Amino acid sequence: MEATGRELGISGAELEALRCGALFHDIGKIGVPDRILNKPGPLDEGEWRVMKRHPEIGAQILAPLAFMAPSVPIVRHEHEHWDGSGYPDGLAGEEIPLGARVILVCDAYHAMTSDRPYRAALDRWEALRRLRVGAGRQFDPGVVDAFLEIFSVREHPSSVPGPVVA
């Protein structure tokens, strides 16, 4: 996450807020029952409602800690989508803190390339292709571009099939 932030020109206190936000972005999952977190199949509507509260819970946990203040909005908004379809507040585009947009992309890549109770890990190239496809909808296109740059994918765009990120 730090490398993606640096690629985007993030530095100083903003980079430190990104680092802390990255470390604690899922702390709110402490408020989600294990039976939901580890469910081997799709979540039902009620379970999904509980899961979608974890960013708010995380922000509430961190809010009393003064040194975490710059990271609280990052933690709260790390599941907001570029097109406004995310949660908890339905923010869109630049309304979403940049650190949260970075974490969303990096965390999505990690989730896609890790085994989950409900599916096997994707290979690196398929995960990168899915990030490209999601750019402009789920993900900030500029953040996806920076993430791909770190992988040097932009030098060989044919190696990752899918739409080109503008």
PDB file of C-alpha atoms in Angstrom:
ATOM      1  CA  MET A   1       0.000   0.000   0.000  1.00  0.00           C
ATOM      2  CA  GLU A   2       2.846   2.338   0.811  1.00  0.00           C
ATOM      3  CA  ALA A   3       4.415   1.854  -2.633  1.00  0.00           C
ATOM      4  CA  THR A   4       1.110   2.679  -4.316  1.00  0.00           C
ATOM      5  CA  GLY A   5       0.774   5.772  -2.145  1.00  0.00           C
ATOM      6  CA  ARG A   6       4.285   6.893  -3.047  1.00  0.00           C
ATOM      7  CA  GLU A   7       3.568   6.289  -6.739  1.00  0.00           C
ATOM      8  CA  LEU A   8       0.620   8.686  -6.337  1.00  0.00           C
ATOM      9  CA  GLY A   9       2.861  11.321  -4.729  1.00  0.00           C
ATOM     10  CA  ILE A  10       1.647  10.789  -1.171  1.00  0.00           C
ATOM     11  CA  SER A  11       4.283  11.695   1.406  1.00  0.00           C
ATOM     12  CA  GLY A  12       4.796  12.957   4.934  1.00  0.00           C
ATOM     13  CA  ALA A  13       1.853  12.935   7.331  1.00  0.00           C
ATOM     14  CA  GLU A  14      -0.541  11.765   4.612  1.00  0.00           C
ATOM     15  CA  LEU A  15       1.652   8.719   3.947  1.00  0.00           C
ATOM     16  CA  GLU A  16       1.792   7.983   7.677  1.00  0.00           C
ATOM     17  CA  ALA A  17      -2.026   8.175   7.835  1.00  0.00           C
ATOM     18  CA  LEU A  18      -2.169   5.724   4.918  1.00  0.00           C
ATOM     19  CA  ARG A  19       0.235   3.343   6.690  1.00  0.00           C
ATOM     20  CA  CYS A  20      -1.805   3.419   9.910  1.00  0.00           C
ATOM     21  CA  GLY A  21      -5.075   3.130   8.007  1.00  0.00           C
ATOM     22  CA  ALA A  22      -3.691   0.115   6.155  1.00  0.00           C
ATOM     23  CA  LEU A  23      -2.652  -1.565   9.397  1.00  0.00           C
ATOM     24  CA  PHE A  24      -6.061  -1.066  11.001  1.00  0.00           C
ATOM     25  CA  HIS A  25      -8.433  -1.004   8.004  1.00  0.00           C
ATOM     26  CA  ASP A  26     -10.239  -4.176   9.080  1.00  0.00           C
ATOM     27  CA  ILE A  27     -10.130  -3.681  12.861  1.00  0.00           C
ATOM     28  CA  GLY A  28     -13.909  -3.273  12.802  1.00  0.00           C
ATOM     29  CA  LYS A  29     -14.247  -6.939  11.874  1.00  0.00           C
ATOM     30  CA  ILE A  30     -13.770  -7.583  15.580  1.00  0.00           C
ATOM     31  CA  GLY A  31     -17.467  -6.670  15.785  1.00  0.00           C
ATOM     32  CA  VAL A  32     -18.470  -9.251  13.158  1.00  0.00           C
ATOM     33  CA  PRO A  33     -19.243 -12.781  14.392  1.00  0.00           C
ATOM     34  CA  ASP A  34     -16.785 -15.480  13.284  1.00  0.00           C
ATOM     35  CA  ARG A  35     -19.629 -17.475  11.728  1.00  0.00           C
ATOM     36  CA  ILE A  36     -20.083 -14.601   9.249  1.00  0.00           C
ATOM     37  CA  LEU A  37     -16.385 -13.864   8.706  1.00  0.00           C
ATOM     38  CA  ASN A  38     -15.585 -17.516   7.996  1.00  0.00           C
ATOM     39  CA  LYS A  39     -18.765 -18.545   6.201  1.00  0.00           C
ATOM     40  CA  PRO A  40     -17.829 -20.841   3.294  1.00  0.00           C
ATOM     41  CA  GLY A  41     -20.605 -19.545   1.021  1.00  0.00           C
ATOM     42  CA  PRO A  42     -22.317 -16.301   0.086  1.00  0.00           C
ATOM     43  CA  LEU A  43     -23.651 -14.115   2.892  1.00  0.00           C
ATOM     44  CA  ASP A  44     -27.405 -13.689   3.188  1.00  0.00           C
ATOM     45  CA  GLU A  45     -28.933 -10.199   3.390  1.00  0.00           C
ATOM     46  CA  GLY A  46     -28.786 -10.001   7.196  1.00  0.00           C
ATOM     47  CA  GLU A  47     -25.195 -11.265   7.345  1.00  0.00           C
ATOM     48  CA  TRP A  48     -24.180  -8.794   4.648  1.00  0.00           C
ATOM     49  CA  ARG A  49     -25.737  -5.929   6.672  1.00  0.00           C
ATOM     50  CA  VAL A  50     -23.617  -6.969   9.676  1.00  0.00           C
ATOM     51  CA  MET A  51     -20.451  -7.263   7.554  1.00  0.00           C
ATOM     52  CA  LYS A  52     -21.012  -3.839   5.988  1.00  0.00           C
ATOM     53  CA  ARG A  53     -20.868  -2.239   9.445  1.00  0.00           C
ATOM     54  CA  HIS A  54     -17.211  -3.136  10.012  1.00  0.00           C
ATOM     55  CA  PRO A  55     -15.775   0.118   8.569  1.00  0.00           C
ATOM     56  CA  GLU A  56     -17.990   2.171  10.903  1.00  0.00           C
ATOM     57  CA  ILE A  57     -17.067  -0.034  13.860  1.00  0.00           C
ATOM     58  CA  GLY A  58     -13.387   0.354  12.991  1.00  0.00           C
ATOM     59  CA  ALA A  59     -13.683   4.137  12.825  1.00  0.00           C
ATOM     60  CA  GLN A  60     -15.460   4.153  16.205  1.00  0.00           C
ATOM     61  CA  ILE A  61     -12.697   2.044  17.753  1.00  0.00           C
ATOM     62  CA  LEU A  62      -9.941   4.340  16.448  1.00  0.00           C
ATOM     63  CA  ALA A  63     -11.677   7.713  16.944  1.00  0.00           C
ATOM     64  CA  PRO A  64     -10.748   8.133  20.651  1.00  0.00           C
ATOM     65  CA  LEU A  65      -7.046   7.755  19.799  1.00  0.00           C
ATOM     66  CA  ALA A  66      -5.779  11.239  18.904  1.00  0.00           C
ATOM     67  CA  PHE A  67      -2.745   9.926  17.009  1.00  0.00           C
ATOM     68  CA  MET A  68      -5.094   7.909  14.747  1.00  0.00           C
ATOM     69  CA  ALA A  69      -7.306  10.903  13.839  1.00  0.00           C
ATOM     70  CA  PRO A  70      -5.878  11.278  10.297  1.00  0.00           C
ATOM     71  CA  SER A  71      -6.496   7.562   9.631  1.00  0.00           C
ATOM     72  CA  VAL A  72     -10.091   7.387  10.895  1.00  0.00           C
ATOM     73  CA  PRO A  73     -11.664   8.620   7.603  1.00  0.00           C
ATOM     74  CA  ILE A  74      -9.459   6.175   5.680  1.00  0.00           C
ATOM     75  CA  VAL A  75     -10.677   3.257   7.800  1.00  0.00           C
ATOM     76  CA  ARG A  76     -14.313   4.397   7.625  1.00  0.00           C
ATOM     77  CA  HIS A  77     -14.338   4.800   3.837  1.00  0.00           C
ATOM     78  CA  GLU A  78     -12.140   1.916   2.632  1.00  0.00           C
ATOM     79  CA  HIS A  79     -15.161   0.179   1.080  1.00  0.00           C
ATOM     80  CA  GLU A  80     -16.509   3.196  -0.806  1.00  0.00           C
ATOM     81  CA  HIS A  81     -16.512   2.730  -4.585  1.00  0.00           C
ATOM     82  CA  TRP A  82     -15.469   5.268  -7.200  1.00  0.00           C
ATOM     83  CA  ASP A  83     -18.983   5.202  -8.713  1.00  0.00           C
ATOM     84  CA  GLY A  84     -20.725   5.707  -5.347  1.00  0.00           C
ATOM     85  CA  SER A  85     -21.955   2.122  -4.982  1.00  0.00           C
ATOM     86  CA  GLY A  86     -19.845   1.294  -1.904  1.00  0.00           C
ATOM     87  CA  TYR A  87     -20.459   1.641   1.813  1.00  0.00           C
ATOM     88  CA  PRO A  88     -20.988   2.914   4.494  1.00  0.00           C
ATOM     89  CA  ASP A  89     -21.818   6.402   3.165  1.00  0.00           C
ATOM     90  CA  GLY A  90     -22.116   5.983  -0.610  1.00  0.00           C
ATOM     91  CA  LEU A  91     -19.297   8.442  -1.310  1.00  0.00           C
ATOM     92  CA  ALA A  92     -18.077   8.716  -4.910  1.00  0.00           C
ATOM     93  CA  GLY A  93     -14.959   9.843  -6.732  1.00  0.00           C
ATOM     94  CA  GLU A  94     -12.825  12.429  -4.994  1.00  0.00           C
ATOM     95  CA  GLU A  95     -15.232  12.553  -2.031  1.00  0.00           C
ATOM     96  CA  ILE A  96     -13.525   9.341  -0.899  1.00  0.00           C
ATOM     97  CA  PRO A  97     -10.264   9.983   0.972  1.00  0.00           C
ATOM     98  CA  LEU A  98      -7.295   9.101  -1.248  1.00  0.00           C
ATOM     99  CA  GLY A  99      -5.893   6.747   1.387  1.00  0.00           C
ATOM    100  CA  ALA A 100      -9.168   4.806   1.403  1.00  0.00           C
ATOM    101  CA  ARG A 101      -9.058   4.544  -2.405  1.00  0.00           C
ATOM    102  CA  VAL A 102      -5.510   3.163  -2.196  1.00  0.00           C
ATOM    103  CA  ILE A 103      -6.447   0.609   0.456  1.00  0.00           C
ATOM    104  CA  LEU A 104      -9.481  -0.518  -1.562  1.00  0.00           C
ATOM    105  CA  VAL A 105      -7.323  -1.381  -4.587  1.00  0.00           C
ATOM    106  CA  CYS A 106      -4.521  -3.025  -2.605  1.00  0.00           C
ATOM    107  CA  ASP A 107      -6.915  -4.945  -0.378  1.00  0.00           C
ATOM    108  CA  ALA A 108      -8.942  -6.112  -3.390  1.00  0.00           C
ATOM    109  CA  TYR A 109      -5.763  -7.435  -5.030  1.00  0.00           C
ATOM    110  CA  HIS A 110      -4.799  -9.215  -1.816  1.00  0.00           C
ATOM    111  CA  ALA A 111      -8.293 -10.689  -1.437  1.00  0.00           C
ATOM    112  CA  MET A 112      -8.343 -11.896  -5.042  1.00  0.00           C
ATOM    113  CA  THR A 113      -4.909 -13.542  -4.787  1.00  0.00           C
ATOM    114  CA  SER A 114      -5.616 -15.261  -1.446  1.00  0.00           C
ATOM    115  CA  ASP A 115      -7.529 -18.460  -0.818  1.00  0.00           C
ATOM    116  CA  ARG A 116     -10.905 -17.787   0.771  1.00  0.00           C
ATOM    117  CA  PRO A 117     -13.324 -20.179   2.464  1.00  0.00           C
ATOM    118  CA  TYR A 118     -15.628 -19.810  -0.566  1.00  0.00           C
ATOM    119  CA  ARG A 119     -13.087 -19.869  -3.461  1.00  0.00           C
ATOM    120  CA  ALA A 120      -9.490 -20.532  -4.474  1.00  0.00           C
ATOM    121  CA  ALA A 121      -7.032 -17.700  -5.040  1.00  0.00           C
ATOM    122  CA  LEU A 122      -6.838 -16.126  -8.481  1.00  0.00           C
ATOM    123  CA  ASP A 123      -3.490 -15.893 -10.216  1.00  0.00           C
ATOM    124  CA  ARG A 124      -1.734 -12.530 -10.259  1.00  0.00           C
ATOM    125  CA  TRP A 125      -2.590 -11.701 -13.877  1.00  0.00           C
ATOM    126  CA  GLU A 126      -6.300 -12.409 -13.496  1.00  0.00           C
ATOM    127  CA  ALA A 127      -6.403 -10.244 -10.368  1.00  0.00           C
ATOM    128  CA  LEU A 128      -4.645  -7.392 -12.185  1.00  0.00           C
ATOM    129  CA  ARG A 129      -7.049  -7.764 -15.116  1.00  0.00           C
ATOM    130  CA  ARG A 130     -10.013  -7.527 -12.736  1.00  0.00           C
ATOM    131  CA  LEU A 131      -8.590  -4.352 -11.203  1.00  0.00           C
ATOM    132  CA  ARG A 132      -8.395  -2.851 -14.689  1.00  0.00           C
ATOM    133  CA  VAL A 133     -11.968  -3.882 -15.449  1.00  0.00           C
ATOM    134  CA  GLY A 134     -13.151  -2.334 -12.165  1.00  0.00           C
ATOM    135  CA  ALA A 135     -11.332   0.965 -12.741  1.00  0.00           C
ATOM    136  CA  GLY A 136     -13.872   3.773 -13.034  1.00  0.00           C
ATOM    137  CA  ARG A 137     -16.578   1.731 -11.332  1.00  0.00           C
ATOM    138  CA  GLN A 138     -15.353   0.147  -8.114  1.00  0.00           C
ATOM    139  CA  PHE A 139     -11.849   1.597  -8.167  1.00  0.00           C
ATOM    140  CA  ASP A 140     -10.269   5.010  -8.728  1.00  0.00           C
ATOM    141  CA  PRO A 141      -8.670   4.696 -12.199  1.00  0.00           C
ATOM    142  CA  GLY A 142      -5.634   6.719 -11.093  1.00  0.00           C
ATOM    143  CA  VAL A 143      -5.009   4.430  -8.133  1.00  0.00           C
ATOM    144  CA  VAL A 144      -5.346   1.329 -10.322  1.00  0.00           C
ATOM    145  CA  ASP A 145      -2.910   2.906 -12.774  1.00  0.00           C
ATOM    146  CA  ALA A 146      -0.406   3.570  -9.963  1.00  0.00           C
ATOM    147  CA  PHE A 147      -0.818   0.022  -8.633  1.00  0.00           C
ATOM    148  CA  LEU A 148      -0.229  -1.430 -12.105  1.00  0.00           C
ATOM    149  CA  GLU A 149       2.795   0.820 -12.553  1.00  0.00           C
ATOM    150  CA  ILE A 150       4.378  -0.793  -9.520  1.00  0.00           C
ATOM    151  CA  PHE A 151       3.971  -4.157 -11.237  1.00  0.00           C
ATOM    152  CA  SER A 152       5.442  -2.600 -14.420  1.00  0.00           C
ATOM    153  CA  VAL A 153       2.332  -3.693 -16.255  1.00  0.00           C
ATOM    154  CA  ARG A 154       2.030  -0.400 -18.114  1.00  0.00           C
ATOM    155  CA  GLU A 155       5.251  -1.181 -19.986  1.00  0.00           C
ATOM    156  CA  HIS A 156       3.608  -4.324 -21.393  1.00  0.00           C
ATOM    157  CA  PRO A 157      -0.146  -3.597 -21.508  1.00  0.00           C
ATOM    158  CA  SER A 158      -0.860  -6.680 -23.617  1.00  0.00           C
ATOM    159  CA  SER A 159       0.200  -8.855 -20.674  1.00  0.00           C
ATOM    160  CA  VAL A 160      -2.942  -7.850 -18.767  1.00  0.00           C
ATOM    161  CA  PRO A 161      -6.002  -8.254 -20.975  1.00  0.00           C
ATOM    162  CA  GLY A 162      -8.874  -5.895 -20.433  1.00  0.00           C
ATOM    163  CA  PRO A 163      -9.703  -2.222 -20.802  1.00  0.00           C
ATOM    164  CA  VAL A 164      -6.813   0.200 -20.712  1.00  0.00           C
ATOM    165  CA  VAL A 165      -6.857   2.511 -17.701  1.00  0.00           C
ATOM    166  CA  ALA A 166      -6.828   6.129 -18.819  1.00  0.00           C
TER     167      ALA A 166
END
